Amino acid sequence: MAASLSNMQAAMTRTTVSATQTAAGVTSSPSKVRLSAVVPATSNSRLHTSLLPNFVALRTDVRTVSRRGARESRNAGKVFASVNGTGSSPGLPIDLRGKRAFIAGVADDRGFGWAIAKALSAAGAEILLGTWVPALNIFETNLQRGKFDESRMLPNGGMLEIAKVYPLDAVFDTPEDIPDDVKNNKRYAGSSKWTVQEVAEAVKADYGSIDILVHSLANGPEVTKPLLETSRGGYLAAISASSYSYVSLLKYFLPIMNHGGVSLSLTYLASERIIPGYGGGMSSAKAALESDTRVLAFEAGRKHGIRVNTISAGPLGSRAAKAIGFIDDMINYSCANAPLQQELKSDNVGNTAAFLASPLASAITGTVIYVDNGLHAMGLAVDSPCVAKAASAPSEMSNVPA
């Protein structure tokens, strides 16, 4: 091979032939240069003769390697296609076949929990849901009557299949924690074994184990109140339902999670920035959730090889978010000021969850992943009248000290 290249270089340095030049009566083209165009007709015949076998051998080797590379490329494409159940190569697949996910906090088809369920299902995971007890009947009724069929559609043409829905109230860890007023509440009538411990035991009895645990629930009974007007009970209720519930879920589900599993939760920018109107202790609850994520990543990672992350999602007009009272304004603000001027879709969060649950994120844990079109990175509202005034009169700002 080396000798062939050497002889070719020697011949080409003596005579340069353009792509349209003729040699020995043969016309070459830019796409196909024949040997007679490389070696001039007047060149030494012995050089021509000695070069020909080497050139032919070189061309044969290149063709062989090319055919082998193309064959290996086709085989790789078939492997990738088989993973995703498609007829074409997708490049880098997310394959969660054989994995089982439990998603706590799904009560309709408009929230982040539903989008996460769809994304995990599209990647091949089996889906189990935990639904707040008072919302369970209407959720299952809508599911059975086909009201969610349109939103159940997956990108591959299939539909989100839910293996089982469990009643769940993550505010209560064990049956002993349930107060009498809740036990006798008619909204809980007809349901049983819905505390965190009982649900984990039921999942173990039904399926043995899970691989993915998702916390997609929060509640602040005084969320519309400023922090200074929030009662102790309202504050502690927000912490209990929105952050400690994640600790409790992981505590009771960890024994049935397979080694190398994944746990995810959902947080919000109010954990680290002032969001006026997001009150009742909810900003404190999200801050606690993110702090707990880091500690849980260490403890669950060292003991069970479990990765723990949280997704900081931008504003979404879900039914749950309507309780804040100004969610539409938050969405408009994000569209106007985020680096990416587009409305956040629940699928954006769902796809990120699927990535974090996959082996592609095998070294990511204890992390807050922002899915908010980049709003978290902004330190200035570009649609503010103050910004517009400064931009329209730069001369007035020229004397401002640096």
Tab-separated table of C-alpha atoms in Angstrom:
chain	number	residue	atom	x	y	z
A	1	MET	CA	0.000	0.000	0.000
A	2	ALA	CA	2.787	2.438	0.974
A	3	ALA	CA	4.748	1.615	-2.198
A	4	SER	CA	1.690	2.302	-4.336
A	5	LEU	CA	1.170	5.717	-2.760
A	6	SER	CA	4.840	6.558	-3.178
A	7	ASN	CA	4.844	5.695	-6.885
A	8	MET	CA	1.645	7.644	-7.455
A	9	GLN	CA	3.073	10.735	-5.763
A	10	ALA	CA	6.224	10.511	-7.846
A	11	ALA	CA	4.243	10.368	-11.058
A	12	MET	CA	1.903	13.185	-10.110
A	13	THR	CA	4.704	15.569	-9.117
A	14	ARG	CA	6.209	15.338	-12.619
A	15	THR	CA	3.048	16.187	-14.531
A	16	THR	CA	-0.155	17.943	-13.438
A	17	VAL	CA	-3.205	17.043	-15.404
A	18	SER	CA	-6.476	19.002	-15.070
A	19	ALA	CA	-9.799	17.237	-14.799
A	20	THR	CA	-10.678	18.160	-18.381
A	21	GLN	CA	-7.250	17.528	-19.920
A	22	THR	CA	-6.879	14.611	-22.312
A	23	ALA	CA	-4.113	12.054	-22.100
A	24	ALA	CA	-3.520	9.194	-24.476
A	25	GLY	CA	-6.738	10.134	-26.201
A	26	VAL	CA	-8.914	9.593	-23.132
A	27	THR	CA	-11.042	12.458	-21.705
A	28	SER	CA	-11.382	12.556	-17.933
A	29	SER	CA	-14.134	14.140	-15.853
A	30	PRO	CA	-14.072	15.701	-12.390
A	31	SER	CA	-15.963	12.749	-10.958
A	32	LYS	CA	-13.901	9.998	-12.544
A	33	VAL	CA	-10.200	10.341	-13.408
A	34	ARG	CA	-8.771	7.368	-15.232
A	35	LEU	CA	-5.216	6.104	-14.825
A	36	SER	CA	-4.131	7.371	-18.272
A	37	ALA	CA	-4.997	10.904	-17.176
A	38	VAL	CA	-2.636	10.644	-14.200
A	39	VAL	CA	0.386	9.353	-16.144
A	40	PRO	CA	1.208	11.252	-19.384
A	41	ALA	CA	1.517	9.298	-22.598
A	42	THR	CA	5.078	10.487	-23.080
A	43	SER	CA	6.252	9.268	-19.701
A	44	ASN	CA	8.733	6.470	-19.307
A	45	SER	CA	6.984	3.224	-20.218
A	46	ARG	CA	8.791	1.360	-17.509
A	47	LEU	CA	7.457	3.800	-14.903
A	48	HIS	CA	3.980	3.403	-16.360
A	49	THR	CA	4.286	-0.376	-16.252
A	50	SER	CA	5.620	-0.495	-12.696
A	51	LEU	CA	2.954	1.899	-11.438
A	52	LEU	CA	-0.026	0.083	-12.932
A	53	PRO	CA	-0.037	-3.065	-10.739
A	54	ASN	CA	0.423	-0.984	-7.577
A	55	PHE	CA	-2.360	1.389	-8.545
A	56	VAL	CA	-4.696	-1.476	-9.329
A	57	ALA	CA	-3.879	-3.063	-5.959
A	58	LEU	CA	-4.515	0.259	-4.217
A	59	ARG	CA	-7.844	0.699	-5.966
A	60	THR	CA	-8.840	-2.863	-5.037
A	61	ASP	CA	-7.944	-2.289	-1.356
A	62	VAL	CA	-9.946	0.944	-1.243
A	63	ARG	CA	-12.968	-0.714	-2.828
A	64	THR	CA	-12.753	-3.617	-0.367
A	65	VAL	CA	-12.565	-1.301	2.630
A	66	SER	CA	-15.402	0.806	1.226
A	67	ARG	CA	-17.667	-2.219	0.748
A	68	ARG	CA	-16.837	-3.503	4.241
A	69	GLY	CA	-17.549	-0.089	5.796
A	70	ALA	CA	-20.867	0.227	3.995
A	71	ARG	CA	-21.887	-3.281	5.090
A	72	GLU	CA	-20.984	-2.552	8.743
A	73	SER	CA	-22.842	0.757	8.582
A	74	ARG	CA	-25.986	-0.990	7.319
A	75	ASN	CA	-25.744	-3.584	10.081
A	76	ALA	CA	-25.371	-0.855	12.730
A	77	GLY	CA	-28.402	0.892	11.312
A	78	LYS	CA	-30.445	-2.289	11.634
A	79	VAL	CA	-29.421	-2.612	15.283
A	80	PHE	CA	-30.456	0.958	16.099
A	81	ALA	CA	-33.694	0.557	14.171
A	82	SER	CA	-34.591	-2.636	15.995
A	83	VAL	CA	-34.134	-0.906	19.352
A	84	ASN	CA	-36.677	1.753	18.459
A	85	GLY	CA	-39.045	-0.452	16.509
A	86	THR	CA	-38.647	1.584	13.336
A	87	GLY	CA	-37.398	0.826	9.883
A	88	SER	CA	-34.779	3.565	9.834
A	89	SER	CA	-31.741	4.397	11.939
A	90	PRO	CA	-32.515	7.102	14.530
A	91	GLY	CA	-28.863	7.575	15.474
A	92	LEU	CA	-28.724	7.387	19.280
A	93	PRO	CA	-31.738	5.654	20.822
A	94	ILE	CA	-33.287	5.909	24.279
A	95	ASP	CA	-34.267	2.355	25.126
A	96	LEU	CA	-36.228	1.756	28.342
A	97	ARG	CA	-37.726	-1.581	27.351
A	98	GLY	CA	-37.913	-3.911	30.332
A	99	LYS	CA	-38.022	-0.964	32.752
A	100	ARG	CA	-40.952	-0.134	35.015
A	101	ALA	CA	-41.829	3.385	36.172
A	102	PHE	CA	-44.036	4.588	39.009
A	103	ILE	CA	-45.183	8.188	38.555
A	104	ALA	CA	-46.793	9.866	41.542
A	105	GLY	CA	-49.075	12.829	40.991
A	106	VAL	CA	-50.937	12.258	37.692
A	107	ALA	CA	-54.598	13.292	37.813
A	108	ASP	CA	-55.260	14.510	34.257
A	109	ASP	CA	-53.679	14.654	30.802
A	110	ARG	CA	-52.381	18.223	30.868
A	111	GLY	CA	-49.602	18.237	33.435
A	112	PHE	CA	-45.926	17.378	33.443
A	113	GLY	CA	-46.580	13.980	35.051
A	114	TRP	CA	-48.690	12.886	32.082
A	115	ALA	CA	-46.041	14.092	29.623
A	116	ILE	CA	-43.361	12.162	31.512
A	117	ALA	CA	-45.521	9.036	31.426
A	118	LYS	CA	-45.894	9.388	27.658
A	119	ALA	CA	-42.185	9.903	27.045
A	120	LEU	CA	-41.176	6.954	29.222
A	121	SER	CA	-43.811	4.791	27.536
A	122	ALA	CA	-42.603	5.828	24.080
A	123	ALA	CA	-39.124	4.677	25.121
A	124	GLY	CA	-40.529	1.273	26.081
A	125	ALA	CA	-41.096	1.522	29.845
A	126	GLU	CA	-44.089	0.029	31.631
A	127	ILE	CA	-46.136	2.733	33.357
A	128	LEU	CA	-47.729	2.698	36.818
A	129	LEU	CA	-49.469	5.787	38.176
A	130	GLY	CA	-50.252	7.105	41.641
A	131	THR	CA	-53.263	9.451	41.682
A	132	TRP	CA	-54.508	11.633	44.530
A	133	VAL	CA	-57.431	9.824	46.120
A	134	PRO	CA	-60.112	12.543	45.723
A	135	ALA	CA	-59.260	12.799	41.993
A	136	LEU	CA	-59.009	9.065	41.351
A	137	ASN	CA	-62.596	8.310	40.301
A	138	ILE	CA	-62.876	11.070	37.738
A	139	PHE	CA	-59.430	10.301	36.341
A	140	GLU	CA	-60.175	6.603	35.863
A	141	THR	CA	-63.610	7.403	34.408
A	142	ASN	CA	-62.142	9.773	31.833
A	143	LEU	CA	-59.466	7.219	31.020
A	144	GLN	CA	-61.986	4.410	30.492
A	145	ARG	CA	-64.356	6.540	28.431
A	146	GLY	CA	-61.614	7.524	26.022
A	147	LYS	CA	-61.484	11.210	26.896
A	148	PHE	CA	-57.686	11.004	27.052
A	149	ASP	CA	-57.289	8.966	23.863
A	150	GLU	CA	-56.097	11.886	21.748
A	151	SER	CA	-53.449	12.893	24.271
A	152	ARG	CA	-52.437	9.234	24.724
A	153	MET	CA	-51.064	9.104	21.172
A	154	LEU	CA	-47.331	8.431	20.993
A	155	PRO	CA	-44.915	9.611	18.274
A	156	ASN	CA	-44.625	6.069	16.868
A	157	GLY	CA	-48.397	5.826	16.339
A	158	GLY	CA	-49.055	3.726	19.430
A	159	MET	CA	-50.869	4.798	22.567
A	160	LEU	CA	-49.815	5.339	26.145
A	161	GLU	CA	-50.721	2.174	28.036
A	162	ILE	CA	-51.108	2.418	31.809
A	163	ALA	CA	-50.601	-0.905	33.548
A	164	LYS	CA	-52.284	0.167	36.789
A	165	VAL	CA	-53.450	3.263	38.668
A	166	TYR	CA	-52.998	3.307	42.458
A	167	PRO	CA	-54.796	5.623	44.877
A	168	LEU	CA	-52.172	7.734	46.651
A	169	ASP	CA	-51.992	10.570	49.147
A	170	ALA	CA	-48.304	11.288	49.651
A	171	VAL	CA	-48.985	13.515	52.652
A	172	PHE	CA	-49.440	10.398	54.792
A	173	ASP	CA	-46.599	7.904	55.236
A	174	THR	CA	-48.419	5.104	57.094
A	175	PRO	CA	-52.023	4.264	58.077
A	176	GLU	CA	-51.271	5.452	61.621
A	177	ASP	CA	-50.639	8.967	60.295
A	178	ILE	CA	-54.156	9.452	58.936
A	179	PRO	CA	-56.308	11.712	61.139
A	180	ASP	CA	-59.937	10.884	61.771
A	181	ASP	CA	-61.292	13.776	59.723
A	182	VAL	CA	-59.540	12.402	56.648
A	183	LYS	CA	-60.572	8.814	57.361
A	184	ASN	CA	-64.193	9.899	57.523
A	185	ASN	CA	-64.002	12.247	54.553
A	186	LYS	CA	-66.408	11.167	51.821
A	187	ARG	CA	-63.820	11.981	49.144
A	188	TYR	CA	-61.742	9.092	50.479
A	189	ALA	CA	-64.667	6.697	50.755
A	190	GLY	CA	-64.259	3.501	48.760
A	191	SER	CA	-60.460	3.710	48.615
A	192	SER	CA	-57.987	1.935	50.836
A	193	LYS	CA	-54.263	1.409	51.226
A	194	TRP	CA	-53.335	4.776	49.789
A	195	THR	CA	-50.551	5.917	52.136
A	196	VAL	CA	-47.000	5.938	50.763
A	197	GLN	CA	-45.986	2.795	52.644
A	198	GLU	CA	-49.089	0.887	51.551
A	199	VAL	CA	-48.741	1.873	47.905
A	200	ALA	CA	-45.106	0.775	47.855
A	201	GLU	CA	-46.142	-2.572	49.362
A	202	ALA	CA	-48.934	-2.945	46.791
A	203	VAL	CA	-46.576	-2.268	43.897
A	204	LYS	CA	-44.138	-4.821	45.299
A	205	ALA	CA	-46.921	-7.407	45.594
A	206	ASP	CA	-48.155	-6.720	42.052
A	207	TYR	CA	-44.897	-6.263	40.155
A	208	GLY	CA	-41.991	-7.050	42.441
A	209	SER	CA	-39.842	-4.036	41.616
A	210	ILE	CA	-39.542	-0.766	39.717
A	211	ASP	CA	-36.693	1.011	37.964
A	212	ILE	CA	-37.924	4.598	37.764
A	213	LEU	CA	-39.644	6.709	40.443
A	214	VAL	CA	-41.125	10.095	39.520
A	215	HIS	CA	-42.432	12.673	42.004
A	216	SER	CA	-44.806	15.009	40.153
A	217	LEU	CA	-46.939	16.511	42.888
A	218	ALA	CA	-47.110	19.641	45.007
A	219	ASN	CA	-49.671	21.501	47.065
A	220	GLY	CA	-49.723	24.750	48.991
A	221	PRO	CA	-53.081	25.522	50.586
A	222	GLU	CA	-52.081	29.188	51.001
A	223	VAL	CA	-50.137	29.608	47.761
A	224	THR	CA	-51.903	32.892	46.929
A	225	LYS	CA	-50.857	34.506	50.229
A	226	PRO	CA	-47.610	36.497	50.593
A	227	LEU	CA	-45.066	34.771	52.798
A	228	LEU	CA	-45.553	37.311	55.585
A	229	GLU	CA	-49.253	36.446	55.679
A	230	THR	CA	-48.768	32.677	55.526
A	231	SER	CA	-49.748	30.744	58.635
A	232	ARG	CA	-47.501	28.190	60.258
A	233	GLY	CA	-49.949	25.474	59.276
A	234	GLY	CA	-50.066	26.605	55.664
A	235	TYR	CA	-46.285	26.822	55.471
A	236	LEU	CA	-45.743	23.372	56.951
A	237	ALA	CA	-48.475	21.913	54.739
A	238	ALA	CA	-46.656	23.189	51.642
A	239	ILE	CA	-43.381	21.674	52.838
A	240	SER	CA	-45.081	18.384	53.707
A	241	ALA	CA	-46.929	17.909	50.420
A	242	SER	CA	-44.346	19.400	48.071
A	243	SER	CA	-40.951	18.367	49.429
A	244	TYR	CA	-41.077	15.864	52.287
A	245	SER	CA	-43.438	13.741	50.206
A	246	TYR	CA	-40.486	13.117	47.878
A	247	VAL	CA	-38.310	11.976	50.773
A	248	SER	CA	-41.104	9.669	51.886
A	249	LEU	CA	-41.648	8.208	48.412
A	250	LEU	CA	-37.984	7.420	47.958
A	251	LYS	CA	-37.750	6.025	51.487
A	252	TYR	CA	-40.490	3.457	50.931
A	253	PHE	CA	-39.883	2.692	47.260
A	254	LEU	CA	-36.098	2.432	47.485
A	255	PRO	CA	-36.197	-1.181	48.786
A	256	ILE	CA	-38.079	-2.283	45.647
A	257	MET	CA	-36.016	-0.271	43.152
A	258	ASN	CA	-33.567	-2.202	41.035
A	259	HIS	CA	-29.902	-1.283	41.353
A	260	GLY	CA	-28.996	1.489	38.932
A	261	GLY	CA	-32.509	2.910	38.962
A	262	VAL	CA	-33.531	6.541	38.629
A	263	SER	CA	-35.626	8.951	40.696
A	264	LEU	CA	-36.899	12.317	39.427
A	265	SER	CA	-38.885	15.242	40.799
A	266	LEU	CA	-40.146	18.596	39.508
A	267	THR	CA	-39.088	21.952	40.900
A	268	TYR	CA	-39.459	25.604	39.945
A	269	LEU	CA	-37.303	28.720	39.676
A	270	ALA	CA	-38.965	30.252	42.758
A	271	SER	CA	-36.596	28.063	44.783
A	272	GLU	CA	-33.766	30.501	44.029
A	273	ARG	CA	-35.387	33.662	42.608
A	274	ILE	CA	-38.133	35.933	43.911
A	275	ILE	CA	-41.449	35.171	42.174
A	276	PRO	CA	-44.013	37.589	43.677
A	277	GLY	CA	-47.364	35.852	44.022
A	278	TYR	CA	-45.895	32.353	44.387
A	279	GLY	CA	-46.490	32.328	48.136
A	280	GLY	CA	-47.756	30.215	50.980
A	281	GLY	CA	-44.306	28.731	51.563
A	282	MET	CA	-44.177	27.138	48.116
A	283	SER	CA	-40.882	28.831	47.216
A	284	SER	CA	-39.429	27.438	50.456
A	285	ALA	CA	-40.799	23.995	49.603
A	286	LYS	CA	-39.087	24.024	46.207
A	287	ALA	CA	-35.819	25.157	47.776
A	288	ALA	CA	-36.074	22.279	50.237
A	289	LEU	CA	-36.834	19.868	47.387
A	290	GLU	CA	-33.662	20.874	45.540
A	291	SER	CA	-31.554	20.614	48.687
A	292	ASP	CA	-33.039	17.198	49.417
A	293	THR	CA	-32.271	16.127	45.838
A	294	ARG	CA	-28.566	16.582	46.469
A	295	VAL	CA	-28.591	14.754	49.799
A	296	LEU	CA	-30.766	11.937	48.465
A	297	ALA	CA	-28.471	11.568	45.462
A	298	PHE	CA	-25.605	10.851	47.855
A	299	GLU	CA	-27.491	8.510	50.164
A	300	ALA	CA	-29.420	6.585	47.491
A	301	GLY	CA	-26.420	6.532	45.190
A	302	ARG	CA	-24.033	5.097	47.761
A	303	LYS	CA	-26.467	2.522	49.131
A	304	HIS	CA	-28.402	1.433	46.050
A	305	GLY	CA	-26.763	2.962	42.975
A	306	ILE	CA	-29.855	5.110	42.402
A	307	ARG	CA	-29.515	8.430	40.534
A	308	VAL	CA	-31.592	11.334	41.889
A	309	ASN	CA	-32.265	14.507	39.872
A	310	THR	CA	-34.872	17.239	39.654
A	311	ILE	CA	-36.197	19.149	36.643
A	312	SER	CA	-36.795	22.879	37.033
A	313	ALA	CA	-39.621	23.434	34.584
A	314	GLY	CA	-40.859	26.730	33.210
A	315	PRO	CA	-44.482	27.894	33.518
A	316	LEU	CA	-47.145	25.646	31.988
A	317	GLY	CA	-50.873	26.274	31.837
A	318	SER	CA	-51.854	23.041	33.563
A	319	ARG	CA	-54.922	22.647	35.723
A	320	ALA	CA	-52.778	22.519	38.854
A	321	ALA	CA	-50.972	25.736	37.898
A	322	LYS	CA	-54.276	27.585	37.612
A	323	ALA	CA	-54.372	27.612	41.416
A	324	ILE	CA	-51.560	30.169	41.413
A	325	GLY	CA	-53.920	32.643	39.785
A	326	PHE	CA	-51.557	34.365	37.346
A	327	ILE	CA	-50.094	31.499	35.362
A	328	ASP	CA	-51.013	33.118	32.030
A	329	ASP	CA	-49.004	36.214	32.971
A	330	MET	CA	-46.046	33.992	33.891
A	331	ILE	CA	-46.227	32.263	30.517
A	332	ASN	CA	-46.378	35.606	28.686
A	333	TYR	CA	-43.439	36.922	30.709
A	334	SER	CA	-41.364	33.851	29.863
A	335	CYS	CA	-42.133	34.118	26.144
A	336	ALA	CA	-41.127	37.785	26.161
A	337	ASN	CA	-37.928	37.504	28.196
A	338	ALA	CA	-36.461	34.006	27.840
A	339	PRO	CA	-33.590	33.460	25.372
A	340	LEU	CA	-35.869	31.129	23.407
A	341	GLN	CA	-39.062	33.041	22.679
A	342	GLN	CA	-41.441	30.132	22.578
A	343	GLU	CA	-44.075	28.680	24.844
A	344	LEU	CA	-42.927	25.741	26.929
A	345	LYS	CA	-44.605	22.445	26.100
A	346	SER	CA	-45.109	19.620	28.552
A	347	ASP	CA	-43.373	17.302	26.066
A	348	ASN	CA	-40.153	19.298	26.576
A	349	VAL	CA	-40.124	18.163	30.196
A	350	GLY	CA	-41.268	14.640	29.323
A	351	ASN	CA	-38.412	14.152	26.870
A	352	THR	CA	-35.885	15.445	29.391
A	353	ALA	CA	-37.199	12.967	31.946
A	354	ALA	CA	-36.799	10.121	29.449
A	355	PHE	CA	-33.191	11.174	28.860
A	356	LEU	CA	-32.442	11.361	32.588
A	357	ALA	CA	-34.011	7.925	33.089
A	358	SER	CA	-31.908	6.390	30.328
A	359	PRO	CA	-28.330	5.080	30.294
A	360	LEU	CA	-27.395	8.197	28.295
A	361	ALA	CA	-27.491	10.090	31.626
A	362	SER	CA	-25.729	7.393	33.652
A	363	ALA	CA	-23.275	9.890	35.218
A	364	ILE	CA	-25.816	12.615	36.061
A	365	THR	CA	-27.116	12.771	39.627
A	366	GLY	CA	-27.756	15.352	42.345
A	367	THR	CA	-28.498	17.929	39.666
A	368	VAL	CA	-31.140	20.531	38.839
A	369	ILE	CA	-31.878	20.382	35.101
A	370	TYR	CA	-33.514	23.543	33.768
A	371	VAL	CA	-36.178	23.102	31.107
A	372	ASP	CA	-37.525	26.643	30.819
A	373	ASN	CA	-36.308	28.013	27.470
A	374	GLY	CA	-33.366	29.548	29.347
A	375	LEU	CA	-35.401	31.917	31.527
A	376	HIS	CA	-33.366	30.952	34.609
A	377	ALA	CA	-30.263	32.505	33.019
A	378	MET	CA	-31.793	35.977	32.623
A	379	GLY	CA	-31.030	38.782	35.067
A	380	LEU	CA	-33.016	41.501	33.316
A	381	ALA	CA	-36.531	41.734	31.902
A	382	VAL	CA	-35.933	42.894	28.346
A	383	ASP	CA	-39.579	43.909	27.919
A	384	SER	CA	-39.426	46.305	30.872
A	385	PRO	CA	-40.206	49.977	30.092
A	386	CYS	CA	-37.018	50.880	31.928
A	387	VAL	CA	-34.966	48.785	29.528
A	388	ALA	CA	-36.738	50.285	26.519
A	389	LYS	CA	-35.993	53.838	27.749
A	390	ALA	CA	-32.323	53.078	28.299
A	391	ALA	CA	-32.019	51.462	24.884
A	392	SER	CA	-33.651	54.415	23.130
A	393	ALA	CA	-31.389	57.027	24.782
A	394	PRO	CA	-27.877	55.597	25.165
A	395	SER	CA	-26.343	59.040	25.453
A	396	GLU	CA	-28.143	59.583	28.745
A	397	MET	CA	-26.455	56.487	30.159
A	398	SER	CA	-22.944	57.343	28.946
A	399	ASN	CA	-22.036	59.187	32.165
A	400	VAL	CA	-23.136	56.408	34.478
A	401	PRO	CA	-20.081	55.083	36.433
A	402	ALA	CA	-19.022	51.575	35.500
